[in-house]
Amino acid sequence: MGTVHARSLDPLPMQGPELGVQADDMDLGEPEHEEKQEVLENKDVVVQHVHIDGLGRTKEDILTYEIADVFRAKSLIDVMKKSHEARQRLLRMGIFRHVEVVIDTAEGANALPNGLDVTFEVKELRRMTGSYNTMVGNNEGSMVLGLKLPNVFGRAEKLTFQFSYGTKETSYGLSFFKPQPGHFERNFSINLYKVTGQFPWSSLRETDRGVSTEFSFPIWRTNHTLKWEGVWRELGCLARTASFAVREESGQSLKSSLSHAMVIDTRNSTILPRKGALLKINQELAGYTGGDVSFLREDFEIQLNKTLFWDSVLSTSLWGGMLLPLGDKPSCIADRFYLGGPTSVRGFSMYSIGPQSEGDYLGGEAYWAGGLHLYTPLPFRPGRGGFGDLFRTHFFLNAGNLCNLNYGEGPRAHLSKLAECIRWSYGAGIVLRLGNIARLELNYCIPMGVQSGDRICDGVQFGAGIRFL
Amino acid sequence: MSLAAEAFVSQIAEDQILLSDSASSLAVQTFLRMCGLPVQVSCCANAEYMSPSGKVPFIHVGNQVVSELGPIVQFIKAKGHSLSDGLDDVQRAEMKAYMELVNNMLLTAELYIQWCDDYTATEISRPRYSSPYSWPLNHILAYQKQWEVRRKMNAIGWSGKNLEQVYEDVSQCCQALSQRLGTQPYFFNKQPTELDALVFGHLFTILTTQLTNDELAEKVKSYTNLLSFCHRIEQTYFKEHDRESQSGSSRHSKGSLP
């Protein structure tokens, strides 16, 4: 009998007798075979056995959940569809290098005439992978050592370690991730880290040593994350010329906070989506589980995308946030919001909007920012179908405001404070998409509504990052 | 150039400051009062981190920040006020030598007693130093400071000494100061200089600070001319200028001299 190899099916069409399998993969033998295959197409089948070959340290109990669905297939197309889905589920666990699916007729003593055997041939990732890089930049050189241990105990746990030793700073991160068997979207992770950051716009240097645990779980169509984080923060001045307001923030503090984040993401892609929407709401409460700082912080992010005529996309986004210090201590510079720069309100220098003292930006306790973009393919579409598809031209309008609120007054006063002195800008530029994670932008910006104290970057501005307004 | 009213910042949080920092802070305050300049003292728990050199006290004038007595004296001199103008070169060299003596002996002894003597460190220094922070940061910072001071003691060779030897060193330092002072009102006859401010800062703080035992204060008290020197400066510059209870600065024991 002929065998049908169902290999990487991308994408799998859903309609009728047209099989997703390439025509040349099928074993076209004599006409009788063809007839048999045609008959098999819509005939009811029963999946009798599902095997997974090639397991080493992976425990089988977690895999049974992923492949359980295959047993429920009723027709050949169904089997192929469900095996494809099962293959995707096995791959997303991050423990296999590749997964191949082989569908064969059932063999053995109790084989039914319409029985099928499905075999997943897997190759596990190596127990430990390491990487070693040297990085040079920003007047500093460093060596970065990375270690990754996928599937440590056999149930898709992952342990990663990264260590960076530089001429100026040292940082490290250790992270352990464990999904719930059967429900990969429910997982928890523990992180231990030390990071250092330099913020020249505030003349501030920050070193954070912390530990955090987080739980993620989906509820209906939303994804929730609960996190506890304890951080030892050390703030210092970056230069002798730092303003006294920043100098006063120097010192040590301990932050212990609980946070909750909810994400609904129906976009088709994270970078340059063509349709869908994103809603992210995040709140953080610090101070009730120990520590020196005490605040309640809320922020949200909304993005809507719609494809218009001629391959162009209209995208609007709105960001906002508020920080409410609890108790009598004022808020810390490291907790406040910052606005401005090539990734938020374009046309202004990085984080250079809002309250400042002698040229150092102190951040604000409340902000909002909005953007309206029109993305179109490059004019005359050079490199179409290949490299040219990574580029887009965009026309944008950004606006935003950052200020400190006087919490004694009512919401009307807050709204009017946020609505006065709005900074906005407009312009056009080119966007380059880097994989599915980042994008580069080169824009010509015209900032407007500039208040005294803001630093602008009118004209050409370059930006690189993950999250853009 | 004249000096506008200045803010003078130090680590005094009343219940946080330690002996050595209190002494340095008092020395700077005394110096500024001797120059006749307005002084305002403010206390922050993070003054040590705010300071550009990492040491308290520091002064904040206009938008300039200067820390430690030496640079502060230079800074004030650049603004046109100086106490040591009347000295000739020989005397100035002598003054510098004595100031070095105080810094190398008295200040180091104070640090040793605070951090290298286990009993004092456990009972007084660590609890006070870590009082503004919450658990576990308070323990981390206190031990970190202790290790840092002990490393410094190692580096200058004081780790081999025991407490008795340190008291002996303090006594010898006081003897040298006492001999130099003699019967004069100030170290360089009639006018006070920064050396007077420095010596007053340290001796007054030692005399009025409650430690685990009174040996250090006793060593100083045995030199009567130093005792009357401290009284005199206290009367002249602190009681006179403000009538409130501010006897110079705050320390973690009682205010007046015995």
XYZ file of C-alpha atoms in Angstrom:
727
model
C 0.000 0.000 0.000
C 1.106 3.445 -0.604
C 2.350 5.568 2.157
C 1.504 9.148 2.609
C 4.190 11.325 4.064
C 2.783 14.372 5.696
C 5.712 16.697 6.183
C 5.927 20.341 7.152
C 2.629 21.567 5.873
C 2.623 25.341 5.634
C -0.158 26.418 5.272
C -2.785 23.749 5.238
C -5.851 24.530 3.125
C -9.155 23.647 4.625
C -11.329 23.092 1.610
C -12.290 19.740 0.230
C -10.437 17.225 -1.781
C -7.419 19.403 -2.527
C -4.838 18.009 -0.210
C -2.168 20.254 1.233
C 0.413 17.637 0.425
C 2.536 18.494 -2.590
C 1.551 16.529 -5.558
C 5.035 15.105 -6.050
C 5.121 13.773 -2.456
C 2.324 11.408 -3.178
C 3.138 7.992 -4.261
C 1.503 7.985 -7.638
C 1.793 4.451 -8.762
C -0.456 2.679 -11.128
C -3.968 3.893 -11.736
C -5.374 1.420 -9.193
C -3.266 3.105 -6.513
C -4.566 6.477 -7.567
C -8.062 5.295 -7.269
C -7.324 3.894 -3.838
C -5.936 7.176 -2.720
C -8.889 9.044 -4.014
C -11.070 6.751 -2.070
C -9.037 7.237 1.049
C -9.357 10.980 0.859
C -12.786 11.259 2.270
C -13.099 7.934 3.895
C -13.444 7.624 7.590
C -10.289 6.584 9.334
C -9.390 5.733 12.869
C -6.090 6.681 14.390
C -4.961 3.649 16.258
C -1.474 4.476 17.409
C 0.497 7.620 17.848
C 4.199 7.133 18.455
C 6.883 9.561 19.356
C 10.339 8.438 18.367
C 13.563 9.961 19.461
C 12.855 10.891 23.057
C 15.791 11.044 25.383
C 15.336 12.942 28.579
C 11.863 14.270 27.833
C 9.203 12.723 29.988
C 6.299 11.312 28.048
C 3.525 12.549 30.264
C 3.841 16.121 29.097
C 3.694 15.096 25.478
C 0.507 13.103 25.749
C -1.459 16.334 26.189
C -0.064 17.815 23.021
C -0.777 14.831 20.827
C -4.067 13.766 22.387
C -6.062 15.594 19.775
C -4.742 13.480 16.938
C -6.741 10.517 18.173
C -9.949 12.392 17.593
C -9.430 12.763 13.848
C -12.075 11.211 11.693
C -10.905 11.588 8.121
C -7.562 11.711 6.415
C -7.648 15.435 6.048
C -8.491 15.708 9.706
C -5.578 13.491 10.636
C -3.208 15.628 8.649
C -4.607 18.815 10.072
C -4.461 17.610 13.653
C -0.979 16.166 13.259
C 0.153 19.476 11.913
C -1.317 21.255 14.916
C 0.256 18.712 17.255
C 3.588 19.302 15.584
C 3.249 23.022 16.156
C 2.403 22.421 19.789
C 5.417 20.188 20.249
C 7.675 22.768 18.663
C 6.403 25.660 20.735
C 7.520 23.913 23.920
C 11.041 24.709 22.914
C 12.505 21.304 23.613
C 12.845 19.847 20.142
C 15.125 20.873 17.354
C 12.730 19.543 14.730
C 9.661 17.384 14.509
C 8.667 15.262 11.542
C 5.313 13.604 11.139
C 4.836 10.281 9.391
C 1.311 8.957 8.783
C 1.123 5.339 7.819
C -1.541 2.688 7.690
C -1.901 0.682 10.835
C 0.082 -2.484 11.181
C 0.107 -5.177 13.703
C -2.259 -7.729 15.071
C -5.218 -5.521 15.834
C -4.914 -3.270 12.829
C -8.193 -2.120 11.432
C -8.625 -1.842 7.672
C -9.037 1.909 7.993
C -6.626 2.332 10.833
C -3.735 4.738 10.757
C -0.528 5.067 12.727
C 0.924 8.482 13.245
C 4.565 8.755 14.218
C 6.290 11.915 15.345
C 10.005 11.708 14.772
C 11.635 14.228 17.052
C 15.124 15.356 17.716
C 15.700 16.886 21.115
C 17.783 19.967 21.660
C 21.150 19.458 23.242
C 21.316 19.457 27.012
C 23.329 22.625 27.214
C 24.194 25.258 24.683
C 26.608 28.022 25.389
C 27.638 31.210 23.691
C 30.466 33.586 24.191
C 30.609 37.065 22.723
C 32.650 40.154 23.170
C 30.959 43.502 22.797
C 32.481 46.897 22.337
C 30.550 50.101 22.486
C 29.895 53.264 24.468
C 33.474 53.500 25.708
C 33.178 50.107 27.253
C 34.180 46.610 26.295
C 32.659 43.519 27.760
C 32.559 39.769 27.481
C 29.195 38.103 27.487
C 28.796 34.476 28.413
C 25.471 32.784 27.852
C 24.313 29.337 28.892
C 21.024 27.778 28.032
C 19.725 24.486 29.358
C 16.461 23.616 27.626
C 14.355 20.860 29.057
C 16.389 20.500 32.222
C 14.293 17.953 34.082
C 12.405 16.507 31.144
C 9.207 18.533 31.376
C 10.097 21.542 29.244
C 11.720 23.497 32.063
C 14.307 25.949 30.848
C 17.254 27.417 32.669
C 19.172 30.317 31.154
C 22.141 32.167 32.487
C 23.834 35.206 31.084
C 26.851 36.929 32.480
C 28.424 40.082 31.176
C 31.780 41.251 32.468
C 32.783 44.691 31.283
C 35.408 47.282 31.877
C 32.916 49.466 33.681
C 30.003 47.330 34.783
C 29.160 43.730 35.431
C 25.730 42.295 35.042
C 24.130 38.891 35.135
C 20.819 37.171 34.853
C 19.626 33.716 35.843
C 16.198 32.540 34.870
C 14.202 29.358 35.418
C 11.010 28.718 33.482
C 8.513 25.942 34.034
C 5.267 25.410 32.160
C 2.385 23.431 33.528
C 2.262 20.000 31.846
C -0.602 20.004 29.416
C -1.134 23.732 29.533
C 1.935 25.345 28.158
C 0.414 28.820 28.386
C 0.266 28.498 32.147
C 3.780 28.805 33.408
C 5.889 30.372 36.023
C 9.395 31.635 36.048
C 11.919 32.823 38.598
C 14.574 35.367 37.713
C 17.628 36.591 39.499
C 19.419 39.530 37.980
C 21.735 42.420 38.258
C 21.527 45.115 35.623
C 23.140 48.469 35.360
C 21.863 51.331 33.313
C 23.134 54.752 32.435
C 20.660 57.499 31.641
C 22.428 60.535 30.307
C 19.209 62.506 29.906
C 18.869 62.535 33.692
C 22.583 62.279 34.526
C 21.650 59.201 36.475
C 23.234 55.825 36.919
C 21.173 52.951 38.239
C 22.201 49.501 39.421
C 19.452 47.022 40.159
C 19.932 43.692 41.870
C 16.732 41.812 42.097
C 14.733 38.652 42.189
C 11.323 38.163 40.680
C 8.794 35.405 40.266
C 5.976 35.505 37.779
C 2.963 33.417 36.910
C 1.330 33.601 33.513
C -1.992 32.161 32.629
C -4.602 32.714 29.987
C -8.206 33.477 30.808
C -10.515 33.236 27.809
C -8.808 35.430 25.219
C -6.605 37.408 27.547
C -3.222 36.627 28.949
C -2.498 37.545 32.551
C 0.756 37.765 34.410
C 1.160 38.102 38.150
C 4.561 39.041 39.375
C 6.344 39.716 42.621
C 9.615 41.544 42.390
C 12.178 42.574 44.981
C 14.877 44.940 43.812
C 17.799 46.574 45.570
C 18.249 49.821 43.691
C 21.336 51.924 43.803
C 21.123 55.347 42.197
C 24.029 57.630 41.571
C 25.044 60.637 39.563
C 26.525 60.032 36.189
C 28.615 63.192 36.134
C 29.894 65.751 38.549
C 27.678 68.292 36.841
C 24.454 66.518 37.729
C 21.810 68.828 39.113
C 21.123 68.854 42.825
C 17.646 67.445 42.317
C 19.200 64.311 40.853
C 21.909 64.265 43.482
C 19.229 64.168 46.147
C 17.874 60.957 44.634
C 21.193 59.150 44.968
C 21.387 56.372 47.442
C 20.109 52.913 48.142
C 16.568 51.734 48.324
C 14.642 48.514 48.313
C 11.523 48.036 46.258
C 9.220 45.109 46.790
C 6.210 45.128 44.518
C 3.341 43.038 43.243
C 2.210 43.606 39.711
C -0.451 42.374 37.397
C -0.521 42.686 33.641
C -3.256 41.822 31.205
C -2.668 41.536 27.481
C -5.119 40.999 24.649
C -3.329 40.798 21.329
C -5.201 40.017 18.137
C -2.660 41.503 15.775
C -1.219 39.380 13.049
C 2.341 40.473 13.829
C 4.154 42.338 16.565
C 6.085 44.599 14.228
C 4.167 46.422 11.511
C 0.877 44.591 11.959
C -1.659 44.817 9.210
C -4.731 44.210 11.287
C -5.847 43.528 14.784
C -5.634 45.309 18.072
C -3.560 45.281 21.208
C -4.611 46.162 24.713
C -2.162 46.020 27.590
C -3.009 47.109 31.103
C -0.424 46.962 33.817
C -0.610 47.811 37.489
C 2.017 47.685 40.171
C 1.662 48.084 43.907
C 4.839 48.573 45.877
C 5.408 48.849 49.568
C 2.963 46.394 51.056
C 5.333 43.468 50.928
C 8.280 45.267 52.466
C 10.769 47.690 51.025
C 11.351 51.400 51.244
C 9.225 52.688 48.394
C 5.493 52.717 48.357
C 3.391 53.553 45.325
C 0.606 52.474 43.029
C 1.365 52.621 39.347
C -0.956 52.089 36.407
C -0.226 52.154 32.740
C -1.935 51.065 29.593
C -1.228 50.678 25.911
C -3.775 50.457 23.105
C -3.062 49.929 19.443
C -5.498 49.540 16.555
C -4.568 48.640 12.998
C -6.589 48.542 9.826
C -5.581 47.821 6.269
C -6.770 50.446 3.822
C -6.749 50.560 0.043
C -3.620 49.792 -1.913
C -1.722 47.844 0.737
C -1.486 50.724 3.167
C -2.182 50.371 6.874
C -3.630 52.919 9.258
C -2.484 52.492 12.820
C -3.414 54.419 15.936
C -1.977 53.980 19.373
C -2.497 55.481 22.787
C -0.313 55.132 25.840
C -0.909 56.500 29.297
C 0.104 56.039 32.868
C -0.118 57.358 36.360
C 2.028 56.982 39.457
C 0.518 57.604 42.855
C 2.986 57.680 45.751
C 1.452 56.169 48.861
C 2.567 57.449 52.220
C 4.416 60.686 52.700
C 7.608 60.120 50.759
C 7.752 61.642 47.293
C 8.142 59.396 44.282
C 11.551 58.143 43.239
C 13.107 59.175 39.940
C 13.506 55.543 38.945
C 9.755 54.888 39.164
C 8.500 57.840 37.175
C 7.495 57.958 33.542
C 9.521 59.488 30.769
C 8.430 60.780 27.391
C 10.043 61.767 24.139
C 12.454 60.324 21.677
C 12.453 58.288 18.503
C 10.387 55.548 20.131
C 7.682 57.725 21.639
C 6.943 61.322 20.667
C 9.218 61.717 17.685
C 10.937 65.019 17.090
C 12.083 65.340 20.685
C 15.306 64.088 22.192
C 15.327 60.862 24.149
C 13.156 61.222 27.239
C 13.568 64.966 27.108
C 10.037 66.177 27.730
C 8.612 67.360 30.976
C 9.904 68.467 34.368
C 13.596 69.102 34.454
C 16.218 70.734 36.598
C 19.364 72.281 35.098
C 19.081 70.124 32.011
C 18.447 66.838 33.804
C 15.019 65.368 33.129
C 13.282 64.145 36.227
C 10.332 62.314 34.717
C 6.732 62.801 35.675
C 4.018 61.056 37.570
C 1.387 61.111 34.826
C 1.568 61.003 31.077
C -0.270 60.227 27.929
C 0.942 59.831 24.369
C -0.884 59.140 21.129
C 0.174 58.367 17.612
C -1.479 58.123 14.231
C 0.470 56.400 11.482
C -0.114 55.604 7.872
C 2.207 52.883 6.580
C 2.589 52.421 2.867
C 4.934 50.325 0.800
C 7.965 52.119 -0.561
C 7.142 54.319 -3.531
C 7.574 52.458 -6.819
C 7.990 49.278 -4.737
C 11.650 48.435 -5.329
C 12.723 44.922 -4.396
C 9.173 43.758 -4.277
C 8.711 40.213 -3.076
C 12.073 40.180 -1.385
C 14.114 42.680 0.502
C 11.848 45.567 -0.360
C 9.025 44.060 1.669
C 10.905 44.719 4.888
C 10.703 48.463 4.343
C 7.733 50.714 4.695
C 7.245 54.430 4.452
C 5.196 56.004 7.157
C 3.546 59.322 7.825
C 2.971 60.054 11.451
C 1.380 62.414 13.886
C 2.473 62.047 17.524
C 1.301 63.943 20.588
C 1.805 63.620 24.292
C 2.207 65.265 27.647
C 4.082 64.466 30.828
C 3.592 66.236 34.104
C 3.246 65.864 37.832
C -0.245 65.928 39.217
C -1.373 67.442 42.441
C -3.339 64.530 43.808
C -5.346 66.643 46.177
C -7.357 68.123 43.351
C -10.130 66.303 41.560
C -10.095 64.471 38.233
C -11.198 67.579 36.367
C -8.089 69.420 37.459
C -5.943 66.430 36.468
C -7.476 66.235 33.020
C -7.028 69.931 32.406
C -3.414 69.726 33.528
C -2.741 66.876 31.147
C -4.480 68.725 28.339
C -2.544 71.929 28.626
C 0.905 72.279 27.054
C 0.540 69.327 24.706
C 3.655 68.530 22.729
C 3.078 67.174 19.272
C 4.956 66.462 16.088
C 4.417 65.240 12.578
C 6.562 63.959 9.790
C 7.425 61.075 7.536
C 10.067 58.437 7.276
C 11.128 54.920 6.432
C 10.707 51.904 8.678
C 12.776 48.733 8.424
C 11.527 45.589 10.058
C 14.106 43.371 11.800
C 12.781 39.874 12.158
C 9.725 39.816 14.319
C 11.188 41.679 17.218
C 12.558 45.071 16.349
C 12.396 47.865 13.888
C 14.567 50.707 12.694
C 13.201 54.078 11.683
C 14.630 57.059 9.899
C 12.266 60.010 10.081
C 12.042 63.637 9.241
C 10.220 65.242 12.158
C 8.758 68.635 12.862
C 8.127 69.112 16.576
C 5.450 71.546 17.716
C 4.065 72.682 21.023
C 7.563 72.693 22.478
C 7.648 73.945 26.057
C 10.610 75.639 27.655
C 12.917 72.999 29.016
C 12.175 70.378 26.368
C 14.967 69.324 24.099
C 14.028 68.776 20.489
C 15.550 66.873 17.642
C 13.932 68.400 14.618
C 14.939 67.284 11.202
C 16.253 63.804 10.689
C 15.939 61.410 13.604
C 17.014 57.778 13.766
C 15.413 55.285 16.076
C 15.841 51.605 16.860
C 13.814 49.615 19.292
C 11.155 47.133 20.157
C 8.268 49.258 21.272
C 7.245 52.312 19.306
C 4.417 54.758 19.726
C 32.786 87.472 45.953
C 30.411 86.944 48.745
C 28.699 83.876 49.868
C 24.962 83.767 49.920
C 23.185 81.699 52.531
C 24.224 78.144 52.091
C 22.734 74.806 52.759
C 25.038 72.527 54.598
C 24.202 68.912 54.363
C 25.362 66.024 56.397
C 24.300 62.608 57.450
C 22.829 63.714 60.682
C 19.574 61.997 61.046
C 20.005 62.251 64.769
C 19.735 58.552 65.199
C 21.787 57.503 62.220
C 25.032 59.428 62.325
C 28.165 57.840 63.708
C 31.020 59.288 65.715
C 33.496 59.855 62.902
C 30.999 61.520 60.590
C 29.654 63.634 63.400
C 33.166 64.832 64.198
C 33.928 65.750 60.591
C 30.603 67.489 60.283
C 31.133 69.517 63.444
C 34.602 70.530 62.250
C 33.179 71.986 59.040
C 30.385 73.755 60.890
C 32.870 75.283 63.300
C 35.084 76.438 60.474
C 32.204 78.155 58.725
C 31.093 79.853 61.916
C 34.624 81.018 62.539
C 34.582 82.598 59.094
C 31.377 84.339 60.050
C 29.341 82.728 57.295
C 25.694 81.718 57.584
C 25.282 78.027 57.999
C 22.261 75.824 57.720
C 22.405 72.183 58.571
C 20.135 69.695 56.882
C 19.997 65.998 57.378
C 19.427 63.275 54.837
C 19.747 59.562 55.225
C 21.533 59.330 51.887
C 24.019 62.176 52.372
C 26.921 59.776 51.965
C 25.721 58.863 48.480
C 24.866 62.412 47.548
C 28.388 63.586 48.243
C 30.611 63.780 45.158
C 33.478 62.081 46.965
C 31.408 59.678 49.002
C 32.262 61.318 52.325
C 30.240 63.551 54.560
C 29.887 66.388 55.222
C 29.463 68.394 52.081
C 28.257 71.891 51.462
C 25.877 73.010 48.800
C 26.336 76.622 47.757
C 24.381 77.955 44.815
C 24.776 75.085 42.409
C 28.142 73.885 43.612
C 28.756 70.956 45.854
C 32.001 70.562 47.792
C 32.786 67.813 50.255
C 35.316 67.293 53.047
C 37.090 69.922 55.093
C 40.183 70.329 52.895
C 38.358 71.158 49.660
C 35.807 73.232 51.575
C 38.591 75.379 53.029
C 39.985 75.886 49.529
C 36.564 76.711 48.168
C 35.839 79.252 50.897
C 39.279 80.766 50.361
C 38.499 81.209 46.659
C 35.384 83.101 47.686
C 37.464 85.492 49.727
C 37.247 84.196 53.295
C 40.224 82.666 54.970
C 41.328 82.061 58.518
C 44.958 81.284 57.858
C 45.955 84.373 55.911
C 47.845 85.771 58.847
C 50.174 82.789 59.046
C 53.598 82.717 57.497
C 54.849 79.767 55.486
C 56.430 77.939 58.404
C 53.293 78.189 60.460
C 51.166 77.117 57.554
C 53.274 74.011 57.065
C 53.005 73.296 60.764
C 49.248 73.709 60.618
C 49.006 71.256 57.740
C 51.157 68.782 59.628
C 48.927 68.923 62.677
C 45.807 68.576 60.570
C 47.312 65.465 59.008
C 48.068 64.184 62.483
C 44.473 64.606 63.537
C 43.202 62.943 60.384
C 45.591 60.044 60.532
C 45.326 59.435 64.235
C 42.077 60.656 65.658
C 39.857 59.991 62.691
C 41.337 56.560 62.074
C 41.020 55.704 65.749
C 37.377 56.715 65.655
C 36.773 54.525 62.630
C 38.608 51.645 64.250
C 36.599 51.839 67.428
C 33.334 52.088 65.529
C 33.801 49.280 63.065
C 36.667 47.036 64.080
C 35.703 46.599 67.695
C 33.096 43.887 67.559
C 31.175 44.974 70.595
C 30.789 48.569 69.479
C 30.011 47.531 65.931
C 27.233 45.222 67.002
C 25.728 47.417 69.685
C 26.053 50.848 68.159
C 27.482 51.236 64.692
C 25.552 48.670 62.663
C 22.124 49.397 64.139
C 22.560 53.128 63.725
C 24.016 52.988 60.239
C 21.243 50.795 58.927
C 18.321 52.448 60.683
C 16.701 54.175 57.666
C 16.542 51.023 55.558
C 14.213 48.080 55.620
C 15.070 44.422 55.886
C 17.158 42.874 54.323
C 18.850 45.941 52.920
C 19.785 47.214 56.362
C 21.945 44.193 57.129
C 23.534 44.184 53.687
C 24.537 47.840 53.865
C 25.800 47.673 57.434
C 28.017 44.676 56.768
C 29.211 46.148 53.504
C 30.332 49.310 55.325
C 32.009 47.273 58.018
C 33.978 45.220 55.505
C 34.987 48.347 53.666
C 36.353 49.985 56.813
C 38.125 46.816 57.884
C 39.759 46.529 54.469
C 40.935 50.088 54.814
C 42.358 49.342 58.261
C 44.189 46.379 56.770
C 45.634 48.559 54.083
C 47.061 51.087 56.523
C 48.282 48.464 58.946
C 45.891 49.093 61.794
C 44.256 45.700 61.717
C 46.999 44.251 63.875
C 46.325 46.702 66.667
C 44.062 46.008 69.553
C 41.840 48.429 71.382
C 44.398 49.291 74.040
C 46.967 50.262 71.471
C 44.424 52.446 69.722
C 43.611 54.246 72.968
C 47.344 54.710 73.500
C 47.637 56.263 70.036
C 44.785 58.631 70.803
C 46.459 59.602 74.009
C 49.724 60.346 72.252
C 47.966 62.413 69.633
C 46.221 64.413 72.337
C 49.549 64.911 74.083
C 51.083 66.345 70.929
C 48.118 68.685 70.477
C 48.186 69.679 74.097
C 51.864 70.526 73.929
C 51.373 72.611 70.811
C 48.441 74.432 72.325
C 50.168 75.160 75.618
C 48.453 78.050 77.328
C 47.411 79.887 74.193
C 43.744 80.410 73.438
C 44.089 78.944 69.927
C 46.780 76.940 68.205
C 48.223 79.913 66.411
C 47.924 82.440 69.198
C 45.053 84.817 69.007
C 43.176 83.864 65.864
C 41.428 80.563 65.226
C 42.364 78.641 62.121
C 41.010 75.580 60.404
C 43.206 73.480 62.670
C 41.260 74.747 65.654
C 38.016 73.885 63.928
C 39.203 70.373 63.129
C 40.536 69.665 66.599
C 37.433 71.055 68.219
C 35.207 68.951 65.985
C 36.894 65.723 66.930
C 37.524 66.365 70.604
C 34.099 67.776 71.329
C 32.419 64.854 69.646
C 34.547 62.353 71.520
C 33.769 64.035 74.815
C 30.059 64.176 74.288
C 29.389 60.867 72.601
C 28.203 57.890 74.510
C 30.072 54.826 73.405
C 30.155 51.409 74.975
C 32.687 52.638 77.484
C 34.164 55.967 78.454
C 37.837 55.245 77.899
C 38.187 57.414 74.850
C 36.601 60.392 76.552
C 38.792 59.857 79.602
C 41.930 59.949 77.492
C 40.979 63.348 76.167
C 39.836 64.681 79.532
C 43.209 64.022 81.046
C 44.565 67.014 79.103
C 43.015 69.982 80.808
C 44.111 72.597 78.325
C 42.341 70.713 75.535
C 39.248 70.568 77.695
C 39.223 74.297 78.282
C 39.998 74.844 74.588
C 36.803 72.983 73.692
C 34.796 74.934 76.272
C 36.093 78.184 74.918
C 35.195 77.469 71.333
C 31.810 76.163 72.310
C 31.110 79.316 74.264
C 32.384 81.638 71.568
C 30.933 80.174 68.437
C 27.985 78.083 69.399
C 26.335 79.431 72.476
C 26.692 82.963 71.246
C 25.325 82.578 67.771
C 22.190 80.713 68.561
C 20.437 80.708 71.810
C 18.494 77.534 71.068
C 19.656 74.167 72.184
C 21.819 73.687 69.120
C 25.190 73.071 70.761
C 26.950 72.822 67.491
C 25.433 69.718 66.075
C 23.418 66.815 67.176
C 25.056 63.726 68.439
C 23.699 60.639 69.850
C 24.227 61.520 73.435
C 23.934 64.612 75.484
C 24.838 68.083 74.432
C 27.149 69.842 76.847
C 30.592 69.221 78.003
C 31.021 67.630 81.406
